[in-house]
Short mmCIF file of C-alpha atoms and ligand atoms in Angstrom, two decimals:
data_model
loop_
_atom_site.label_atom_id
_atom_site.label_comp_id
_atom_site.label_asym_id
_atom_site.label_seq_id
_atom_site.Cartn_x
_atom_site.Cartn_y
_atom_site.Cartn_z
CA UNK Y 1 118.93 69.47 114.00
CA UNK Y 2 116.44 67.93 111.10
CA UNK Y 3 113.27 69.63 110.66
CA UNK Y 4 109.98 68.01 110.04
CA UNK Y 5 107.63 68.48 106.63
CA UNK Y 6 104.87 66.29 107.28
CA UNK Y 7 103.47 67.53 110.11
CA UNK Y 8 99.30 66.72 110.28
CA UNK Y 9 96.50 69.38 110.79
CA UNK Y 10 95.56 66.99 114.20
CA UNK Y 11 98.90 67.88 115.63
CA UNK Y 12 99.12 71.33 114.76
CA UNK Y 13 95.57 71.56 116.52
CA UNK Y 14 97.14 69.70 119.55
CA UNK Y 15 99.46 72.35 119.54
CA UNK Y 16 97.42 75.56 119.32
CA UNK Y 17 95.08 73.75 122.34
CA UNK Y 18 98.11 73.72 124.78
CA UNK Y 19 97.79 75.65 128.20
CA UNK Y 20 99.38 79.10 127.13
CA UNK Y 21 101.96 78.80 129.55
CA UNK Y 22 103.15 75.50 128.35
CA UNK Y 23 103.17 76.70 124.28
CA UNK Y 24 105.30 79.40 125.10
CA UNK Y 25 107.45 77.94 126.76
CA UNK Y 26 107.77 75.06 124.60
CA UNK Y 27 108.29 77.51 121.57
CA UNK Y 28 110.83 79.58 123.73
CA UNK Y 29 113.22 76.44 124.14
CA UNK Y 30 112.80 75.06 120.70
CA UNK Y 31 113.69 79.12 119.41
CA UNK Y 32 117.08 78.81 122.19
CA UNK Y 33 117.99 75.29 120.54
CA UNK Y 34 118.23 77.29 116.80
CA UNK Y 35 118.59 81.00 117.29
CA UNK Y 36 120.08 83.60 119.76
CA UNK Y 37 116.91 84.61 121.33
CA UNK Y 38 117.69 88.33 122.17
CA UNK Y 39 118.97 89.05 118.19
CA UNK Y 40 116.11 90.21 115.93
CA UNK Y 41 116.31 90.57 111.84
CA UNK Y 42 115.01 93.91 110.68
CA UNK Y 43 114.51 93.97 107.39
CA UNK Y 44 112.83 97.98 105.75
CA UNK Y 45 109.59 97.93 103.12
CA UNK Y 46 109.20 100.39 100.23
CA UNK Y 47 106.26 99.94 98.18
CA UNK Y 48 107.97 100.57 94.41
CA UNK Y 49 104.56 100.85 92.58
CA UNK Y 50 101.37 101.39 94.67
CA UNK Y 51 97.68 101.00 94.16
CA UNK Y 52 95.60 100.43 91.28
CA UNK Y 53 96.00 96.28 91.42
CA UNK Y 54 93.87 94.02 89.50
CA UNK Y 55 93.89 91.56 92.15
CA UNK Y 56 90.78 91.52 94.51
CA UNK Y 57 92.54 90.54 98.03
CA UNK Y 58 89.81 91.87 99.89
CA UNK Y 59 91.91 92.95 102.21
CA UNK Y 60 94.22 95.19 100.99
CA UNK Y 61 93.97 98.84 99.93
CA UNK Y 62 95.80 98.73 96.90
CA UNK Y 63 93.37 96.19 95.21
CA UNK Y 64 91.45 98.56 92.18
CA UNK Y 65 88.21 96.52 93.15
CA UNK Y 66 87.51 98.86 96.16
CA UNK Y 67 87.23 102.64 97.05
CA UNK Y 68 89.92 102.66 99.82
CA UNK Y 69 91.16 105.92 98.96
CA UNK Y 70 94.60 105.97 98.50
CA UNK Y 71 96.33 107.84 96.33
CA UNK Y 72 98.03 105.29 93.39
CA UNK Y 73 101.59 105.98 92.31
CA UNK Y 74 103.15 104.95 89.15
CA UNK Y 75 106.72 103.03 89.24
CA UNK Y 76 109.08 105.13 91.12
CA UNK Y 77 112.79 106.24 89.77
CA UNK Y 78 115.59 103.40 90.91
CA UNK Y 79 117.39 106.15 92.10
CA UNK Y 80 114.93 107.19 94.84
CA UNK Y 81 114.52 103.36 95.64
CA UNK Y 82 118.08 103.13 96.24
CA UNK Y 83 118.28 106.32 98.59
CA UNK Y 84 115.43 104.96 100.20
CA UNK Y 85 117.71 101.57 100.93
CA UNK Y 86 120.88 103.79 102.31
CA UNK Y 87 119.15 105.04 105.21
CA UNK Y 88 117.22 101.43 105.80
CA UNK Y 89 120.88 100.51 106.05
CA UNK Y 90 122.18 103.23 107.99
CA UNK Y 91 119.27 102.72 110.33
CA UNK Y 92 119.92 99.02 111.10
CA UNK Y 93 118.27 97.17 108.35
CA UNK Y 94 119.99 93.96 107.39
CA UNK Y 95 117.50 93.84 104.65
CA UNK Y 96 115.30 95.88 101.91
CA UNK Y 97 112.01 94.38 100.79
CA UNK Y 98 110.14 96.07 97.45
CA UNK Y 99 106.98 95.63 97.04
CA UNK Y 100 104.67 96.21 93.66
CA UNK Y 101 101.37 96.72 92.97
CA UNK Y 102 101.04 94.10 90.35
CA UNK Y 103 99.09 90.55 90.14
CA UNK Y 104 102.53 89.59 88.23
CA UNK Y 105 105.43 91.56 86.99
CA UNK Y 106 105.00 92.11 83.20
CA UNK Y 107 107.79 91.48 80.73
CA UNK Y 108 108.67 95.48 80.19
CA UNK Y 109 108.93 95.87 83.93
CA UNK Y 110 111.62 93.30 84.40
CA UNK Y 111 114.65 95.55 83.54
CA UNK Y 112 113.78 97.98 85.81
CA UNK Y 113 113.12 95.72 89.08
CA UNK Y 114 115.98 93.94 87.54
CA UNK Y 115 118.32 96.69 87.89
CA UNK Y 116 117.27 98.03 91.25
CA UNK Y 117 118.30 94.71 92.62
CA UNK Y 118 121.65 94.65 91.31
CA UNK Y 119 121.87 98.33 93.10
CA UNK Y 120 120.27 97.23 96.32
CA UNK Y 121 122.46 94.53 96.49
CA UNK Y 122 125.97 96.51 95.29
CA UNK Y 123 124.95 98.37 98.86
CA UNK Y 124 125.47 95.14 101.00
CA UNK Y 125 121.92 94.49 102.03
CA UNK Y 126 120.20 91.41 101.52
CA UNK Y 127 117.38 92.14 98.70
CA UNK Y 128 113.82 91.04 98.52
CA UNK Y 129 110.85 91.69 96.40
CA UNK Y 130 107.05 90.87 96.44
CA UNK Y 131 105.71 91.47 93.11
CA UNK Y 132 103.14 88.54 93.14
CA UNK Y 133 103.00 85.44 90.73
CA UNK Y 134 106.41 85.19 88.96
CA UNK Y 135 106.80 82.35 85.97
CA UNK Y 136 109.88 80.20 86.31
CA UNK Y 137 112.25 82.69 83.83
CA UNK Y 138 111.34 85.66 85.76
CA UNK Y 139 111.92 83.64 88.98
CA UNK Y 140 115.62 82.73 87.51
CA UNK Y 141 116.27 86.46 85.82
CA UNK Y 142 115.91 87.65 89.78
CA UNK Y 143 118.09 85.09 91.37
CA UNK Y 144 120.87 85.62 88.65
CA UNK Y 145 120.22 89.54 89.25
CA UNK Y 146 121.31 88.89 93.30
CA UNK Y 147 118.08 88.47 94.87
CA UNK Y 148 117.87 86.73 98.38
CA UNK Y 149 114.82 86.31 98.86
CA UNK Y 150 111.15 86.36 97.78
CA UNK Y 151 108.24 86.95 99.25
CA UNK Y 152 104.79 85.66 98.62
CA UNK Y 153 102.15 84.75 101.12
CA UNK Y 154 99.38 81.87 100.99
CA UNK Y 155 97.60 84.31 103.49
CA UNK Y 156 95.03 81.59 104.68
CA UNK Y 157 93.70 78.36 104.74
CA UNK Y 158 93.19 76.66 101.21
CA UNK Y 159 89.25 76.62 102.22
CA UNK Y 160 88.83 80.00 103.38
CA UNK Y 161 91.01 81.06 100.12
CA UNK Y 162 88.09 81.71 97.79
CA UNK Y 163 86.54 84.00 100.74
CA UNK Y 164 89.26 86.45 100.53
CA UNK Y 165 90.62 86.06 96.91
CA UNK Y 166 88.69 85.35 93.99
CA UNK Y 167 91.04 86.40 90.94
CA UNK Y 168 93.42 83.59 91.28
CA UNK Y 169 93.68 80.19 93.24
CA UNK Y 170 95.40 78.70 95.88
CA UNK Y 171 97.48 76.63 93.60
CA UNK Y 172 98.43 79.70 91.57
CA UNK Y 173 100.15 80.81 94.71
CA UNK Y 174 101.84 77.40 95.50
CA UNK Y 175 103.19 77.14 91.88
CA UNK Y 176 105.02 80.45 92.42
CA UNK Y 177 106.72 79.64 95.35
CA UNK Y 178 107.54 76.53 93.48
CA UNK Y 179 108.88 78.85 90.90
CA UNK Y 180 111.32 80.77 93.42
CA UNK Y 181 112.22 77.86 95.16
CA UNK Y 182 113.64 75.82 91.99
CA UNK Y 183 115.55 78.99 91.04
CA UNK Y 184 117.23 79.10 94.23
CA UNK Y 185 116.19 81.66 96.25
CA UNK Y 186 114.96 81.76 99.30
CA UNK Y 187 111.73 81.83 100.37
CA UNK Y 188 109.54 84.05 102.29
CA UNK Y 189 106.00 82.89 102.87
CA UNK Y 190 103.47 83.38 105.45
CA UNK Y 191 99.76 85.16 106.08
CA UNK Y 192 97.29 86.90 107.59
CA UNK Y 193 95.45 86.52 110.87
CA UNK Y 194 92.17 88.50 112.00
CA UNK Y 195 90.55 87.85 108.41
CA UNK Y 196 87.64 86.65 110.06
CA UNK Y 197 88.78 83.02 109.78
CA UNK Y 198 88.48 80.38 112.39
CA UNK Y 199 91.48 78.32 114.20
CA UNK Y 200 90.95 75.60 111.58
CA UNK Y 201 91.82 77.98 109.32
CA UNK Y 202 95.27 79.11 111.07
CA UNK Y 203 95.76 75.62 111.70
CA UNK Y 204 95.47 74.92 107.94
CA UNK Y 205 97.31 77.95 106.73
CA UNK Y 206 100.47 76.86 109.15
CA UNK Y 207 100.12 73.29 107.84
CA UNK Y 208 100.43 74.28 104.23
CA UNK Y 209 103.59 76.15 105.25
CA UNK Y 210 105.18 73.61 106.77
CA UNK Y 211 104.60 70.81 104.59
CA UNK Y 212 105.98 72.67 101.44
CA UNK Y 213 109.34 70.69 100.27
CA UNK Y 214 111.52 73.06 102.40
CA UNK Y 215 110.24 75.44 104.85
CA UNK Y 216 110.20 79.19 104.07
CA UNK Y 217 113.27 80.90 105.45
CA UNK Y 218 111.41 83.50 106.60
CA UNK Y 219 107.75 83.34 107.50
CA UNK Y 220 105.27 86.79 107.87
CA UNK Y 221 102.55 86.43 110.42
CA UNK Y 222 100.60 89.63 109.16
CA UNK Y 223 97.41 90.87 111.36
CA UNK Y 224 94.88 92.28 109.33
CA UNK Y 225 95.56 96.33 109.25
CA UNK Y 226 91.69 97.13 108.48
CA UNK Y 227 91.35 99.49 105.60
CA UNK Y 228 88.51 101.51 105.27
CA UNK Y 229 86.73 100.41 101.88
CA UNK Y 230 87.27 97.19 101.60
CA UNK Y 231 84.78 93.97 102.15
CA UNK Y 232 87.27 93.72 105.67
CA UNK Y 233 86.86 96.71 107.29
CA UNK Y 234 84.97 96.45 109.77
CA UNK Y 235 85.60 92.25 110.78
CA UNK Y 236 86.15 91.53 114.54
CA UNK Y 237 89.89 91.87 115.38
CA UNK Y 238 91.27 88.92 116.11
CA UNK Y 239 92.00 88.09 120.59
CA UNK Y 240 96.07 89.34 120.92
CA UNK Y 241 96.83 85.71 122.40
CA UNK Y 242 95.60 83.60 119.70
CA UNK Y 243 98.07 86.15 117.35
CA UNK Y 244 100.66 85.10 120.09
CA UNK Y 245 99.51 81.04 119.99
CA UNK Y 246 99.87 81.47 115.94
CA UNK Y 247 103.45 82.58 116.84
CA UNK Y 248 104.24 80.13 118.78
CA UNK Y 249 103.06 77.05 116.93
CA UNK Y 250 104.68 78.75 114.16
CA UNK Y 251 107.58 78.76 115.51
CA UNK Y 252 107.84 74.37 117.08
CA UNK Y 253 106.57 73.16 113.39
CA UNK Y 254 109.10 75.89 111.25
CA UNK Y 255 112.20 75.85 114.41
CA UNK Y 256 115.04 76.83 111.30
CA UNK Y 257 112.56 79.90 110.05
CA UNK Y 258 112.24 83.24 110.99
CA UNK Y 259 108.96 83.87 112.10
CA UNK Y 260 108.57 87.41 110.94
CA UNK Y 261 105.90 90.08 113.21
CA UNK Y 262 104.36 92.30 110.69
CA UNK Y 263 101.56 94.01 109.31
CA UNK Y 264 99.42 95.47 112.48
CA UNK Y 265 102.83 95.84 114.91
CA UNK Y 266 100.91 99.67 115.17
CA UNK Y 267 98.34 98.39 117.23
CA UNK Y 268 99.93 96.17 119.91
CA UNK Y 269 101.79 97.22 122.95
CA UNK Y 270 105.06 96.84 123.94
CA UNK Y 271 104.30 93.80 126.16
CA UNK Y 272 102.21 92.32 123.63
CA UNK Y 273 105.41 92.36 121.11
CA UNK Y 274 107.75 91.07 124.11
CA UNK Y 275 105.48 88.41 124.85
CA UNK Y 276 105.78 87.26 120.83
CA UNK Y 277 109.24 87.30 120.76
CA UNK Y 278 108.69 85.23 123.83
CA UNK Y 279 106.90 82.74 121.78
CA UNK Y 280 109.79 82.81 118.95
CA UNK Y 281 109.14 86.07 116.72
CA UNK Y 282 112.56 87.19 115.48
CA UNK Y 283 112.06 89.40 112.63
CA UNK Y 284 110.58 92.41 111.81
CA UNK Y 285 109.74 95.34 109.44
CA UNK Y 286 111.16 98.72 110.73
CA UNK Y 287 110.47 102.24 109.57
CA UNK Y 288 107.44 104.61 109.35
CA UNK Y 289 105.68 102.98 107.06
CA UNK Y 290 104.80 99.09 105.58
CA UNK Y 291 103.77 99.28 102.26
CA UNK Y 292 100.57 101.84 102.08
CA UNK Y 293 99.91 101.86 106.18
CA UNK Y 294 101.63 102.91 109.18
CA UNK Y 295 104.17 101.14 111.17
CA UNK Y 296 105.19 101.11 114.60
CA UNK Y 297 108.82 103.19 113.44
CA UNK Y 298 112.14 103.38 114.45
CA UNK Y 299 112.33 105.34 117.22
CA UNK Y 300 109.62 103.23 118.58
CA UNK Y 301 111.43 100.34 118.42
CA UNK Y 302 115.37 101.69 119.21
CA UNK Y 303 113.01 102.50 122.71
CA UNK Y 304 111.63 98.71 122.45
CA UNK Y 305 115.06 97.15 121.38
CA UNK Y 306 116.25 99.05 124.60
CA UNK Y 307 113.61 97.68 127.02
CA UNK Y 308 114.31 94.26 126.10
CA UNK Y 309 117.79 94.16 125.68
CA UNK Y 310 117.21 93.03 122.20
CA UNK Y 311 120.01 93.47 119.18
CA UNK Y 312 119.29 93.85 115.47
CA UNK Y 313 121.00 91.02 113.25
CA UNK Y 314 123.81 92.15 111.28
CA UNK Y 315 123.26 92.33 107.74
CA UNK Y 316 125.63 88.83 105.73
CA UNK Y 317 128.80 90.32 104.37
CA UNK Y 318 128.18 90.30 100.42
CA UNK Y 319 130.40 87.93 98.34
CA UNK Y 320 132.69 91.13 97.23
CA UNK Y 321 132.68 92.00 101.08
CA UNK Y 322 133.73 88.70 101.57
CA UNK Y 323 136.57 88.27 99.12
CA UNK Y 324 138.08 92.13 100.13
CA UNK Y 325 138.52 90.43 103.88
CA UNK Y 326 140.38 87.79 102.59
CA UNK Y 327 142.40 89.87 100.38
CA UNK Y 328 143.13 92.05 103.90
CA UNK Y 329 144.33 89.14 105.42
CA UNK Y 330 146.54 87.34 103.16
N1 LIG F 1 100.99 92.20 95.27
C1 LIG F 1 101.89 91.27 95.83
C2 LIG F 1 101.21 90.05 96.40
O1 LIG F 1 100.06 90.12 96.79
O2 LIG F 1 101.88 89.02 96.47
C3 LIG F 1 102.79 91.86 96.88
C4 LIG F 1 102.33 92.89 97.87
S1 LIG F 1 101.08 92.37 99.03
C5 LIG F 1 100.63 93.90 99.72
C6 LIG F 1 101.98 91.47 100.27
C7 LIG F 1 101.21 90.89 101.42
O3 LIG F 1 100.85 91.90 102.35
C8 LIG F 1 99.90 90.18 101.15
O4 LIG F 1 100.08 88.87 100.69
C9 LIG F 1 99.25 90.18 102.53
O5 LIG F 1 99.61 89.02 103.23
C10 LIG F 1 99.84 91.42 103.20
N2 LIG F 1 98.84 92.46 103.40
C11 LIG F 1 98.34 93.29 102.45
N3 LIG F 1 97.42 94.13 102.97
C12 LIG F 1 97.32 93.83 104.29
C13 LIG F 1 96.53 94.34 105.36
N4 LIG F 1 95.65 95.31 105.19
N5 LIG F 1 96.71 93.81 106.59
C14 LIG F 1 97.62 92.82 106.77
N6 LIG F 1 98.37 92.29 105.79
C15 LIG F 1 98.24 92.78 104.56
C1 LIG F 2 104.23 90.73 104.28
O1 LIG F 2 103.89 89.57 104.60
N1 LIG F 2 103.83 91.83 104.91
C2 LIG F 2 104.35 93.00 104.26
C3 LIG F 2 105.29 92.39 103.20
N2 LIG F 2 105.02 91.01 103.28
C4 LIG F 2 105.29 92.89 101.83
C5 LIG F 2 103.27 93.88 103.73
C6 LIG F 2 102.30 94.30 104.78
C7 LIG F 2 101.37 95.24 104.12
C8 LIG F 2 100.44 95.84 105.12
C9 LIG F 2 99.45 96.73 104.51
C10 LIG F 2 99.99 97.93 103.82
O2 LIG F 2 100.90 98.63 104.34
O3 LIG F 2 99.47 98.23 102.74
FE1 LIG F 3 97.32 93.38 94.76
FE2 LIG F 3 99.00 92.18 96.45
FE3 LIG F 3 97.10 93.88 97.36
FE4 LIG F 3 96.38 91.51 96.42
S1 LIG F 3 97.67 91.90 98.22
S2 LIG F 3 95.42 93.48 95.93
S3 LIG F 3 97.87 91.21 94.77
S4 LIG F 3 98.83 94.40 96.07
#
């Protein structure tokens, strides 16, 4: 089944301006033709260094520019990070996402995030990180190290950009996912709705996703989780069914990607979630907690899961795991 990268902004518009009924259920047999619609990939967030960011994403509550109140925390110990990924294993996780505080990792802090993937990894989950703009050795030091996959998000349109982030461009952000992509890993990309942008601008934002050279394995659709502080907090929350349309189109222009629900799960209902995995959502973030805000958590979700019939996707045997199996069977 090929995919397509050079999809237009007019068709993508086309798309979004369907009849609900019919954009569902186009998405819903396009998601049938390429994944197992009742399995779901949960993947667990720990936020490894928090607050205090240079960047000015305006809106986010760990960016130093605003008074949003949390409390900052220095790097913590790889120990507690990789206690932290046992139980995201034991309670279903097929992957373990760490996140930093940082507008790029600095040189010093590469041995340490360089380590806790090896460790992450030793455990059998699949690793990622989102430590923001990588160059291309860093990108290559954290493939070699065993890292699946990395995330970094173009968050909106390339015009609405400058509205939200001023301290570095567009481009910046396209050049690191260049970065991660040449060093082979794989790449998880996506953004946030309910920034006060228009349609054009979630038209634009899925555009620029899908006409990268190869689409991101894994695509966030974030809604904005208003923090208190920040320029954002008090901007009109975006309608539930144009999150669900964002899905959906999402899902017929990306068909191979997971199209991942995840900041602002908290506020939606369990209907609301059933009717995105409707429209193709099969991934998630699990636990108590995203990165500095709450989540929906697990037993939430076991309840959801339950409801809908719906199985978490097992985590990929590791290459070790892999090579034991064939050692049991010869
Ligand atoms: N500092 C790194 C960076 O920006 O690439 C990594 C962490 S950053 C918190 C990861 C992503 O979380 C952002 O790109 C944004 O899409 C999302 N995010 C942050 N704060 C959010 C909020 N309040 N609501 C929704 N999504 C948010
Ligand atoms: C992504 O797209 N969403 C996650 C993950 N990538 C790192 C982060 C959501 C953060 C939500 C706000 C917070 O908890 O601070
Ligand atoms: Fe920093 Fe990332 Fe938050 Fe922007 S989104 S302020 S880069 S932590």
């Amino acid at each position: 089944m090929t995919t397509r990268n050079d999809w237009t902004r007019e068709e993508i518009q086309h798309l979004y301006e369907q009849p609900f009924m019919d954009l569902v259920f186009k998405a819903q047999q396009i998601h049938r033709e390429y994944f197992d619609a009742n399995v779901i990939q949960v993947s667990t967030l720990l936020s490894i260094k928090t607050g205090k960011c240079p960047e000015d994403c305006k809106y986010c509550s760990q960016s130093a520019h605003y008074d949003s109140k949390l409390e900052a925390e220095k790097r913590i110990a790889v120990d507690k990070v990789i206690s932290e990924a046992k139980d995201a294993l034991e309670s279903g996780s097929s992957r373990f996402c760490m996140g930093a505080a940082w507008r790029n990792p600095h040189e010093r802090d590469m041995p340490y995030v360089l380590e806790m993937v090896r460790e992450v990894k030793a455990l059998g989950l699949e690793t990622c990180m989102t430590l923001g703009m990588l160059n291309q050795s860093q990108a290559e030091r954290l493939h070699e190290a065993g890292l699946d996959y990395y995330n970094h998000n173009l968050d909106t349109s390339r015009e609405y950009y400058s509205h939200i982030i001023s301290t570095r461009t567009f481009d910046d952000r396209l050049d690191t996912l260049d970065h991660v992509r040449s060093a082979g890993m794989k790449v998880c990309s996506g953004g946030i709705v309910g920034l006060g942008e228009n349609r054009n601008d979630r038209v634009g934002l899925l555009q620029e996703l899908a006409t990268l050279p190869m689409h991101p394995e894994s695509v966030p659709i974030n809604m904005l989780v208003p923090i208190e502080g920040t320029p954002l907090a008090e901007v009109e929350k975006l309608d539930v069914i144009e999150w669900i349309r964002t899905i959906a189109v999402a899902r017929i222009i990306m068909p191979n990607s997971y199209i991942r629900l995840s900041a602002g799960r908290e506020s939606l209902s369990d209907s609301d979630q059933a009717l995105a995995f409707m429209a193709g959502a099969n991934s998630l973030f699990s636990g108590e907690k995203l990165l500095t805000t709450p989540n929906a958590g697990e037993g939430k979700d076991k309840q959801l899961f339950q409801k809908l019939g719906l199985v978490p996707e097992r985590a990929k045997p590791t290459v070790s795991e892999l090579s034991v199996d064939a050692m049991a069977m010869a």
